[in-house]
Amino acid sequence: MNNNEILLLKLGEVVLKGLNRKAFEDKLMNNVRRRLRRCGSFQVYIRQSTIYVEPNNAECDMEEAYAACRQVFGIAAVARAVPCEKTVEAIVDTAKTYLADAFAAARSFKVESKRADKTFRLNSIQLSQEVGGELAEAFPAVAVDVHDPDLTVYVEIREKYAYVHAPSVPGAGGLPVGMGGTAVSLLSGGLDSPVSSWMMARRGVQLEMVHFVSPPYTSQQALDKVLELARLLTAYCGRMIVHVIPFTEIQEEIRKNCPEEYFTLIMRRFMMRLAEAVAKKANAGALVTGESLGQVASQTMLALGTTEDVTSLPVLRPLIGMDKVEIIRLAREIGTYDTSILPYEDCCTVFTPRHPCTRPRVEDVRAAEAALDVDTLVAKALEGETWVRVKP
């Protein structure tokens, strides 16, 4: 990267906010600053719907900063840019130097200008024409094409400086984490729950995770896999707590006392109760699951209603209308796929019924569950709860 280089972060949905827009912007800048701490010392400020990230010294790792900013929810696009004086000569010189490699690879180009500083002597069209003419002379092998160029040179005239940059790349989009409240996400070792957690974080939700372990039926490797999934999500969500709750006794009691076709449904009802207890301690306002309608027997409409029956909190299911192909594509994009497919079983696969009920009635499941001392089992599981703070 050029040693004068800075990053321009373009705001996404935040610009649509009304009277509370400043609160969203402040949260977003705090999130950016937090993510940049391990990349060096940066000045971060906002002007005209753009966050400027300027290194304070040569020790800053701009490559890592560039990658980190692309993962901050609330940022629509990220551009690498070089500031220069607000003169046509300086802009042309900067473009010739900074974008020399891009011009060498291009067959055609155009210049696109924005003039936020209205005192600048040229308007946007005039500036593009003057800079484009100079660059056409400097790179005679690269044709001017204003309709479909290989390379677009962006010029922005702002308060203090002009900025030259190549096209922006997409950011993570969404809303700043922390502006959508807090929720507890049920995190398993599968493909779905990390993706659903990511999707809710993208809507500005701060997450705490809850994971259920069933030793000796589940291994330490299975827990390590889940903690790695949580760590991968911190790139987007920031550091988080994973609540680990023992589930063996509950599953064994279900197997001994309940009809087999209801095993999974009753198990998931216990998970909801336990997650709600964690949510109340965390002052969270909702639960998040990775359920997708009809994907498995416990995710039919009637089955979802049966498991939701035991909680008073909203249950957010961001994957509800997605199919497996879409979920896998997202898992690959966010970097959780390779970990999710590691072959370590989690407690959801313990004691799976051979013929699960797909059209359960709530009253039948309640009656089957009545054979258990629900309150005591929940209390004992919560007594065994441990938690892990996961950092990026």
mmCIF file with all atom_site columns, C-alpha atoms in Angstrom, residues 131-201:
data_model
loop_
_atom_site.group_PDB
_atom_site.id
_atom_site.type_symbol
_atom_site.label_atom_id
_atom_site.label_alt_id
_atom_site.label_comp_id
_atom_site.label_asym_id
_atom_site.label_entity_id
_atom_site.label_seq_id
_atom_site.pdbx_PDB_ins_code
_atom_site.Cartn_x
_atom_site.Cartn_y
_atom_site.Cartn_z
_atom_site.occupancy
_atom_site.B_iso_or_equiv
_atom_site.pdbx_formal_charge
_atom_site.auth_seq_id
_atom_site.auth_comp_id
_atom_site.auth_asym_id
_atom_site.auth_atom_id
_atom_site.pdbx_PDB_model_num
ATOM 1  C CA . VAL A 1 131 ? -8.167  15.260  -15.158 1.00 0.00 ? 131 VAL A CA 1
ATOM 2  C CA . GLY A 1 132 ? -9.255  12.763  -17.833 1.00 0.00 ? 132 GLY A CA 1
ATOM 3  C CA . GLY A 1 133 ? -7.578  14.769  -20.579 1.00 0.00 ? 133 GLY A CA 1
ATOM 4  C CA . GLU A 1 134 ? -4.283  14.921  -18.686 1.00 0.00 ? 134 GLU A CA 1
ATOM 5  C CA . LEU A 1 135 ? -4.391  11.201  -17.896 1.00 0.00 ? 135 LEU A CA 1
ATOM 6  C CA . ALA A 1 136 ? -5.202  10.343  -21.526 1.00 0.00 ? 136 ALA A CA 1
ATOM 7  C CA . GLU A 1 137 ? -1.994  12.130  -22.542 1.00 0.00 ? 137 GLU A CA 1
ATOM 8  C CA . ALA A 1 138 ? -0.014  10.406  -19.796 1.00 0.00 ? 138 ALA A CA 1
ATOM 9  C CA . PHE A 1 139 ? -1.296  6.939   -20.753 1.00 0.00 ? 139 PHE A CA 1
ATOM 10 C CA . PRO A 1 140 ? -1.822  7.064   -24.548 1.00 0.00 ? 140 PRO A CA 1
ATOM 11 C CA . ALA A 1 141 ? -2.289  3.282   -24.783 1.00 0.00 ? 141 ALA A CA 1
ATOM 12 C CA . VAL A 1 142 ? -5.407  3.461   -22.571 1.00 0.00 ? 142 VAL A CA 1
ATOM 13 C CA . ALA A 1 143 ? -8.504  4.741   -24.377 1.00 0.00 ? 143 ALA A CA 1
ATOM 14 C CA . VAL A 1 144 ? -11.140 6.982   -22.825 1.00 0.00 ? 144 VAL A CA 1
ATOM 15 C CA . ASP A 1 145 ? -14.474 5.158   -22.478 1.00 0.00 ? 145 ASP A CA 1
ATOM 16 C CA . VAL A 1 146 ? -17.118 6.895   -20.379 1.00 0.00 ? 146 VAL A CA 1
ATOM 17 C CA . HIS A 1 147 ? -19.686 4.088   -20.784 1.00 0.00 ? 147 HIS A CA 1
ATOM 18 C CA . ASP A 1 148 ? -17.925 0.794   -20.026 1.00 0.00 ? 148 ASP A CA 1
ATOM 19 C CA . PRO A 1 149 ? -14.321 1.394   -18.939 1.00 0.00 ? 149 PRO A CA 1
ATOM 20 C CA . ASP A 1 150 ? -11.922 -1.180  -17.516 1.00 0.00 ? 150 ASP A CA 1
ATOM 21 C CA . LEU A 1 151 ? -10.779 1.366   -14.930 1.00 0.00 ? 151 LEU A CA 1
ATOM 22 C CA . THR A 1 152 ? -12.664 4.175   -13.217 1.00 0.00 ? 152 THR A CA 1
ATOM 23 C CA . VAL A 1 153 ? -10.550 6.827   -11.519 1.00 0.00 ? 153 VAL A CA 1
ATOM 24 C CA . TYR A 1 154 ? -12.484 8.411   -8.667  1.00 0.00 ? 154 TYR A CA 1
ATOM 25 C CA . VAL A 1 155 ? -11.728 11.957  -7.556  1.00 0.00 ? 155 VAL A CA 1
ATOM 26 C CA . GLU A 1 156 ? -13.362 13.515  -4.519  1.00 0.00 ? 156 GLU A CA 1
ATOM 27 C CA . ILE A 1 157 ? -12.962 17.155  -3.546  1.00 0.00 ? 157 ILE A CA 1
ATOM 28 C CA . ARG A 1 158 ? -13.603 17.498  0.166   1.00 0.00 ? 158 ARG A CA 1
ATOM 29 C CA . GLU A 1 159 ? -12.985 20.025  2.926   1.00 0.00 ? 159 GLU A CA 1
ATOM 30 C CA . LYS A 1 160 ? -9.230  19.718  3.414   1.00 0.00 ? 160 LYS A CA 1
ATOM 31 C CA . TYR A 1 161 ? -7.974  17.637  0.529   1.00 0.00 ? 161 TYR A CA 1
ATOM 32 C CA . ALA A 1 162 ? -8.729  16.007  -2.771  1.00 0.00 ? 162 ALA A CA 1
ATOM 33 C CA . TYR A 1 163 ? -8.768  12.203  -2.745  1.00 0.00 ? 163 TYR A CA 1
ATOM 34 C CA . VAL A 1 164 ? -7.900  9.844   -5.581  1.00 0.00 ? 164 VAL A CA 1
ATOM 35 C CA . HIS A 1 165 ? -8.961  6.221   -5.510  1.00 0.00 ? 165 HIS A CA 1
ATOM 36 C CA . ALA A 1 166 ? -9.850  3.213   -7.618  1.00 0.00 ? 166 ALA A CA 1
ATOM 37 C CA . PRO A 1 167 ? -13.310 1.592   -7.324  1.00 0.00 ? 167 PRO A CA 1
ATOM 38 C CA . SER A 1 168 ? -14.619 0.800   -3.854  1.00 0.00 ? 168 SER A CA 1
ATOM 39 C CA . VAL A 1 169 ? -15.119 -2.795  -2.763  1.00 0.00 ? 169 VAL A CA 1
ATOM 40 C CA . PRO A 1 170 ? -18.270 -3.926  -0.938  1.00 0.00 ? 170 PRO A CA 1
ATOM 41 C CA . GLY A 1 171 ? -18.310 -3.758  2.846   1.00 0.00 ? 171 GLY A CA 1
ATOM 42 C CA . ALA A 1 172 ? -20.327 -5.940  5.198   1.00 0.00 ? 172 ALA A CA 1
ATOM 43 C CA . GLY A 1 173 ? -23.438 -3.726  4.976   1.00 0.00 ? 173 GLY A CA 1
ATOM 44 C CA . GLY A 1 174 ? -26.189 -3.866  7.571   1.00 0.00 ? 174 GLY A CA 1
ATOM 45 C CA . LEU A 1 175 ? -26.301 -1.849  10.776  1.00 0.00 ? 175 LEU A CA 1
ATOM 46 C CA . PRO A 1 176 ? -23.693 -1.232  13.492  1.00 0.00 ? 176 PRO A CA 1
ATOM 47 C CA . VAL A 1 177 ? -23.542 -4.039  16.047  1.00 0.00 ? 177 VAL A CA 1
ATOM 48 C CA . GLY A 1 178 ? -25.063 -2.829  19.303  1.00 0.00 ? 178 GLY A CA 1
ATOM 49 C CA . MET A 1 179 ? -27.838 -0.695  17.794  1.00 0.00 ? 179 MET A CA 1
ATOM 50 C CA . GLY A 1 180 ? -30.351 -3.563  17.492  1.00 0.00 ? 180 GLY A CA 1
ATOM 51 C CA . GLY A 1 181 ? -30.381 -4.716  21.110  1.00 0.00 ? 181 GLY A CA 1
ATOM 52 C CA . THR A 1 182 ? -28.980 -7.954  22.520  1.00 0.00 ? 182 THR A CA 1
ATOM 53 C CA . ALA A 1 183 ? -30.034 -11.522 21.743  1.00 0.00 ? 183 ALA A CA 1
ATOM 54 C CA . VAL A 1 184 ? -28.925 -15.002 22.773  1.00 0.00 ? 184 VAL A CA 1
ATOM 55 C CA . SER A 1 185 ? -28.111 -17.277 19.853  1.00 0.00 ? 185 SER A CA 1
ATOM 56 C CA . LEU A 1 186 ? -28.252 -21.074 20.123  1.00 0.00 ? 186 LEU A CA 1
ATOM 57 C CA . LEU A 1 187 ? -24.925 -22.057 18.566  1.00 0.00 ? 187 LEU A CA 1
ATOM 58 C CA . SER A 1 188 ? -24.378 -25.646 17.479  1.00 0.00 ? 188 SER A CA 1
ATOM 59 C CA . GLY A 1 189 ? -21.519 -27.087 15.459  1.00 0.00 ? 189 GLY A CA 1
ATOM 60 C CA . GLY A 1 190 ? -23.537 -27.225 12.241  1.00 0.00 ? 190 GLY A CA 1
ATOM 61 C CA . LEU A 1 191 ? -23.766 -24.989 9.206   1.00 0.00 ? 191 LEU A CA 1
ATOM 62 C CA . ASP A 1 192 ? -26.952 -23.135 10.079  1.00 0.00 ? 192 ASP A CA 1
ATOM 63 C CA . SER A 1 193 ? -26.535 -21.492 13.472  1.00 0.00 ? 193 SER A CA 1
ATOM 64 C CA . PRO A 1 194 ? -23.281 -19.599 12.689  1.00 0.00 ? 194 PRO A CA 1
ATOM 65 C CA . VAL A 1 195 ? -24.931 -18.176 9.562   1.00 0.00 ? 195 VAL A CA 1
ATOM 66 C CA . SER A 1 196 ? -28.098 -17.184 11.440  1.00 0.00 ? 196 SER A CA 1
ATOM 67 C CA . SER A 1 197 ? -25.947 -15.537 14.127  1.00 0.00 ? 197 SER A CA 1
ATOM 68 C CA . TRP A 1 198 ? -24.052 -13.588 11.461  1.00 0.00 ? 198 TRP A CA 1
ATOM 69 C CA . MET A 1 199 ? -27.316 -12.461 9.863   1.00 0.00 ? 199 MET A CA 1
ATOM 70 C CA . MET A 1 200 ? -28.691 -11.118 13.142  1.00 0.00 ? 200 MET A CA 1
ATOM 71 C CA . ALA A 1 201 ? -25.415 -9.363  13.963  1.00 0.00 ? 201 ALA A CA 1
#
